Coordinates of C-alpha atoms and ligand atoms in Angstrom, one line a residue:
M869 CA 18.8 11.7 0.9
T870 CA 18.3 10.1 4.3
Y871 CA 15.0 9.3 6.1
E872 CA 14.1 8.4 9.6
T873 CA 11.4 5.9 8.7
L874 CA 12.8 4.4 5.5
E875 CA 16.1 2.8 4.4
L876 CA 17.2 3.1 0.8
E877 CA 19.5 0.7 -1.0
N878 CA 20.9 1.0 -4.6
H879 CA 21.6 -2.1 -6.5
G880 CA 22.7 -1.0 -10.0
A881 CA 19.6 0.4 -11.7
V882 CA 17.3 -0.9 -8.9
R883 CA 16.4 1.2 -5.9
R884 CA 15.1 -0.6 -2.9
I885 CA 13.0 1.4 -0.5
L886 CA 12.4 -0.3 2.9
L887 CA 9.9 0.7 5.4
A888 CA 11.9 0.9 8.6
R889 CA 9.8 1.0 11.7
E890 CA 10.4 -2.6 12.7
G891 CA 9.3 -2.1 16.3
Q892 CA 5.9 -1.0 15.1
R893 CA 5.6 -3.7 12.4
N894 CA 6.2 -0.8 9.9
A895 CA 3.0 0.9 10.8
Q896 CA 2.7 3.9 8.6
N897 CA 2.7 7.1 10.5
Q898 CA 2.5 10.5 8.9
Q899 CA 6.2 10.9 8.7
M900 CA 6.6 7.6 7.0
L901 CA 3.9 8.4 4.4
D902 CA 5.5 11.8 3.7
E903 CA 9.0 10.3 3.4
L904 CA 7.7 7.5 1.2
D905 CA 6.1 10.0 -1.2
D906 CA 9.4 11.9 -1.2
A907 CA 11.4 8.8 -1.8
F908 CA 9.3 7.9 -4.8
A909 CA 9.5 11.4 -6.2
Q910 CA 13.3 11.3 -5.9
A911 CA 13.5 7.9 -7.6
A912 CA 11.3 9.2 -10.4
Q913 CA 13.7 12.0 -11.1
D914 CA 16.9 9.9 -10.7
S915 CA 18.0 8.7 -14.1
S916 CA 20.2 6.1 -12.5
V917 CA 17.0 4.3 -11.2
N918 CA 15.1 2.1 -13.6
V919 CA 13.1 -0.1 -11.2
V920 CA 11.9 0.4 -7.6
V921 CA 11.4 -2.4 -5.0
L922 CA 9.3 -1.5 -2.0
G923 CA 9.8 -3.7 1.0
G924 CA 9.8 -3.7 4.8
K925 CA 12.5 -4.3 7.4
G926 CA 11.9 -7.0 9.9
A927 CA 9.3 -9.7 10.1
H928 CA 6.4 -7.7 8.5
F929 CA 5.9 -5.6 5.4
S930 CA 3.4 -3.3 7.1
A931 CA 0.6 -3.6 9.7
G932 CA -1.2 -0.6 8.1
H933 CA -1.7 2.9 9.2
D934 CA -0.4 3.9 12.6
L935 CA -3.7 3.8 14.6
K936 CA -2.1 5.1 17.8
Q937 CA -1.2 8.2 16.0
A938 CA -4.6 8.3 14.4
Q939 CA -6.3 8.1 17.8
A940 CA -4.0 10.8 19.3
E941 CA -4.1 13.3 16.5
R942 CA -7.1 12.7 14.2
S943 CA -9.9 11.0 16.2
N944 CA -11.9 14.3 16.4
F945 CA -11.2 15.4 12.8
T946 CA -14.0 17.3 11.1
V947 CA -15.2 16.0 7.7
E948 CA -13.1 18.7 6.0
Q949 CA -10.0 17.9 8.0
R950 CA -10.2 14.2 7.4
W951 CA -11.0 14.7 3.7
A952 CA -7.9 16.8 3.3
Y953 CA -5.6 14.5 5.3
E954 CA -6.7 11.2 3.8
G955 CA -7.1 12.7 0.3
R956 CA -3.5 13.8 0.3
R957 CA -1.7 11.1 2.3
Y958 CA -3.7 8.0 1.5
F959 CA -5.3 8.6 -1.8
D960 CA -3.0 10.9 -3.7
Y961 CA 0.2 9.3 -2.3
C962 CA -1.1 5.8 -3.3
L963 CA -2.1 6.9 -6.8
R964 CA 1.4 8.5 -7.3
I965 CA 2.9 5.0 -6.6
W966 CA 0.4 3.5 -9.1
D967 CA 1.3 6.2 -11.7
F968 CA 5.1 6.1 -10.9
P969 CA 6.8 6.2 -14.3
K970 CA 9.0 3.2 -13.8
P971 CA 8.2 -0.4 -12.9
T972 CA 7.7 -1.2 -9.2
I973 CA 7.8 -4.5 -7.3
A974 CA 6.5 -5.0 -3.7
Q975 CA 8.5 -7.4 -1.6
V976 CA 6.2 -8.7 1.0
Q977 CA 6.7 -10.8 4.2
G978 CA 4.5 -11.2 7.2
A979 CA 1.7 -8.8 7.8
C980 CA 0.5 -6.9 4.7
V981 CA -2.6 -5.4 6.3
A982 CA -5.1 -2.6 5.5
G983 CA -3.0 0.5 4.7
G984 CA -0.1 -1.8 4.1
F985 CA -2.1 -3.9 1.7
M986 CA -3.2 -0.7 -0.1
V987 CA 0.4 0.5 -0.6
A988 CA 1.8 -3.0 -1.6
N989 CA -0.9 -3.3 -4.3
M990 CA 0.0 0.0 -5.8
C991 CA 3.1 -1.7 -7.1
D992 CA 3.2 -3.3 -10.5
M993 CA 4.2 -6.7 -9.3
V994 CA 4.3 -8.5 -5.9
V995 CA 6.8 -11.1 -4.7
A996 CA 5.7 -12.7 -1.4
S997 CA 7.4 -15.0 1.1
E998 CA 5.7 -18.0 2.7
S999 CA 5.1 -15.9 5.9
A1000 CA 3.2 -13.2 4.0
Y1001 CA -0.5 -12.7 4.6
F1002 CA -2.9 -10.1 3.2
S1003 CA -6.0 -8.6 4.7
D1004 CA -8.2 -5.6 5.0
P1005 CA -10.2 -6.2 8.2
V1006 CA -11.2 -2.6 8.9
G1007 CA -14.9 -3.2 8.0
H1008 CA -14.9 -5.5 11.1
T1009 CA -12.4 -3.7 13.4
L1010 CA -13.2 -0.1 12.7
G1011 CA -16.6 -0.1 11.0
A1012 CA -14.9 1.6 8.0
A1013 CA -15.8 1.1 4.3
A1014 CA -12.5 -0.8 3.7
T1015 CA -9.4 1.2 3.2
E1016 CA -9.3 4.5 1.3
V1017 CA -8.1 3.1 -2.0
L1018 CA -10.3 0.1 -3.0
I1019 CA -7.7 -1.6 -5.2
H1020 CA -8.9 -5.0 -4.0
P1021 CA -11.2 -6.1 -6.9
W1022 CA -8.6 -5.0 -9.4
V1023 CA -5.9 -7.2 -8.0
M1024 CA -7.8 -10.3 -6.8
G1025 CA -11.1 -10.4 -8.6
V1026 CA -14.4 -9.3 -7.2
R1027 CA -15.4 -12.7 -5.6
K1028 CA -12.3 -12.9 -3.4
A1029 CA -12.4 -9.2 -2.7
K1030 CA -15.9 -9.6 -1.4
E1031 CA -15.0 -12.6 0.7
M1032 CA -11.9 -10.9 2.2
L1033 CA -13.7 -7.7 3.0
F1034 CA -17.0 -9.3 4.2
T1035 CA -15.2 -11.8 6.5
G1036 CA -12.2 -9.7 7.5
T1037 CA -10.0 -12.7 7.2
K1038 CA -6.5 -13.2 5.8
I1039 CA -5.3 -14.5 2.5
S1040 CA -2.2 -16.6 2.7
A1041 CA 0.8 -16.2 0.3
Q1042 CA -0.1 -19.5 -1.4
E1043 CA -3.7 -18.4 -1.9
A1044 CA -2.6 -15.0 -3.1
L1045 CA -0.5 -16.8 -5.7
R1046 CA -3.3 -19.1 -6.7
I1047 CA -5.7 -16.2 -7.4
G1048 CA -3.1 -14.2 -9.3
M1049 CA -2.7 -11.4 -6.7
V1050 CA 1.1 -12.0 -6.4
N1051 CA 3.6 -13.0 -9.0
H1052 CA 5.8 -15.4 -7.0
V1053 CA 6.0 -17.0 -3.6
V1054 CA 9.4 -17.9 -2.2
S1055 CA 10.9 -18.8 1.2
D1056 CA 11.5 -16.0 3.7
A1057 CA 15.2 -16.5 3.3
E1058 CA 15.0 -16.1 -0.5
L1059 CA 12.7 -13.1 -0.6
S1060 CA 15.2 -10.3 -0.8
A1061 CA 17.4 -12.0 -3.4
H1062 CA 14.5 -13.3 -5.5
T1063 CA 12.8 -9.9 -5.7
L1064 CA 16.1 -8.1 -6.5
A1065 CA 16.8 -10.6 -9.3
L1066 CA 13.3 -10.0 -10.8
A1067 CA 13.9 -6.3 -10.6
Q1068 CA 17.3 -6.6 -12.2
Q1069 CA 15.8 -8.5 -15.1
V1070 CA 13.2 -5.8 -15.6
A1071 CA 15.9 -3.1 -15.4
K1072 CA 17.7 -4.5 -18.4
A1073 CA 15.1 -3.0 -20.8
P1074 CA 15.4 0.6 -22.1
P1075 CA 13.5 2.7 -19.5
F1076 CA 11.4 4.8 -21.8
G1077 CA 10.0 1.6 -23.4
L1078 CA 9.2 0.3 -20.0
Q1079 CA 7.5 3.5 -19.1
L1080 CA 5.3 3.3 -22.1
I1081 CA 4.4 -0.3 -21.5
K1082 CA 3.3 0.5 -17.9
R1083 CA 1.4 3.5 -19.1
S1084 CA -0.6 1.4 -21.6
L1085 CA -1.2 -1.4 -19.1
N1086 CA -2.5 1.1 -16.5
R1087 CA -4.6 2.8 -19.2
T1088 CA -6.2 -0.5 -20.0
L1089 CA -7.5 -0.5 -16.4
D1090 CA -8.5 3.2 -16.7
A1091 CA -10.5 2.3 -19.7
Q1092 CA -12.4 -0.2 -17.5
G1093 CA -13.0 2.6 -15.0
L1094 CA -10.3 2.0 -12.4
R1095 CA -9.7 5.7 -11.6
T1096 CA -13.4 6.6 -11.5
A1097 CA -14.1 3.6 -9.2
L1098 CA -11.3 4.5 -6.8
S1099 CA -12.3 8.1 -6.6
A1100 CA -15.9 7.1 -5.9
H1101 CA -14.9 4.7 -3.2
F1102 CA -12.8 7.4 -1.5
D1103 CA -15.9 9.5 -1.1
T1104 CA -17.8 6.5 0.2
H1105 CA -15.0 5.7 2.6
Q1106 CA -15.2 9.2 4.0
L1107 CA -18.9 8.7 4.7
S1108 CA -18.1 5.6 6.7
H1109 CA -15.9 7.7 9.1
L1110 CA -19.2 9.4 10.3
S1111 CA -21.0 6.1 10.8
E1112 CA -22.2 4.7 14.1
G1113 CA -19.8 1.7 13.7
F1114 CA -16.8 3.9 13.2
L1115 CA -17.6 6.3 16.0
A1116 CA -18.1 3.4 18.4
A1117 CA -14.7 2.0 17.4
R1118 CA -13.2 5.4 17.9
D1119 CA -14.7 5.8 21.3
R1120 CA -13.3 2.3 22.3
G1121 CA -9.9 3.5 21.0
L1122 CA -8.8 3.0 17.5
A1123 CA -5.6 1.4 18.7
S1124 CA -7.6 -1.4 20.3
A1125 CA -8.2 -2.6 16.7
I1126 CA -4.5 -3.2 16.3
Q1127 CA -4.5 -6.7 17.9
K1128 CA -7.3 -7.7 15.6
N1129 CA -5.5 -6.2 12.6
A1130 CA -2.5 -8.4 13.3
Ligands
LIG573 ZN1 -10.0 6.6 6.4

């Protein structure tokens, strides 16, 4: 299986999926999102794959959704059209990564912003390099109620989630480590090998046992209301797309937020 926006590598029982739009800092356009969903579906069915690593080629993991494409193709979406588009490609695709039946590790360098933050945090573990930074600035840049999947309080605690979302500022790799949002921080040069070694260690265990462990850990969060909270936020987020703040940002040009997102 080959993709235009992804590169796949096989390392024994580990499949590494790399976002591959380096020139656009791996901004997620519709094609990339569709290909990523397909790549995860293929990996789920492939019995030779026990663990998936999700990374990005180049200097950045992902700068987020492709706002140039959003401006060109979706700026005049009706409520119904946006609900369908974002429900499928942002919410459902993300939750499928969360529910993916094998362990996943995000391998993050450089920008991990907004839609990129959302996707990276769907993975079970995160390994970051020193250059990595995490943010969701769209409350400031787009007047939106954060990104579509409000995973933030579940991975960093509600205090830091509030600070990050209220201020629109970045969290460095070291701070992400300190607050428990990432598992390891290594040098940029070591990121690829370190993440792969962690994945190989996980892949030594019998896969069905791993699947059940993941299922139980995710159910622990479901018992605390994760899925209900994420679904409720999706609805709230849709409301924000009709707000004065969002419509003003749209009229200025959604792509003008890209610089701030960086
Ligand atoms: Zn949205």
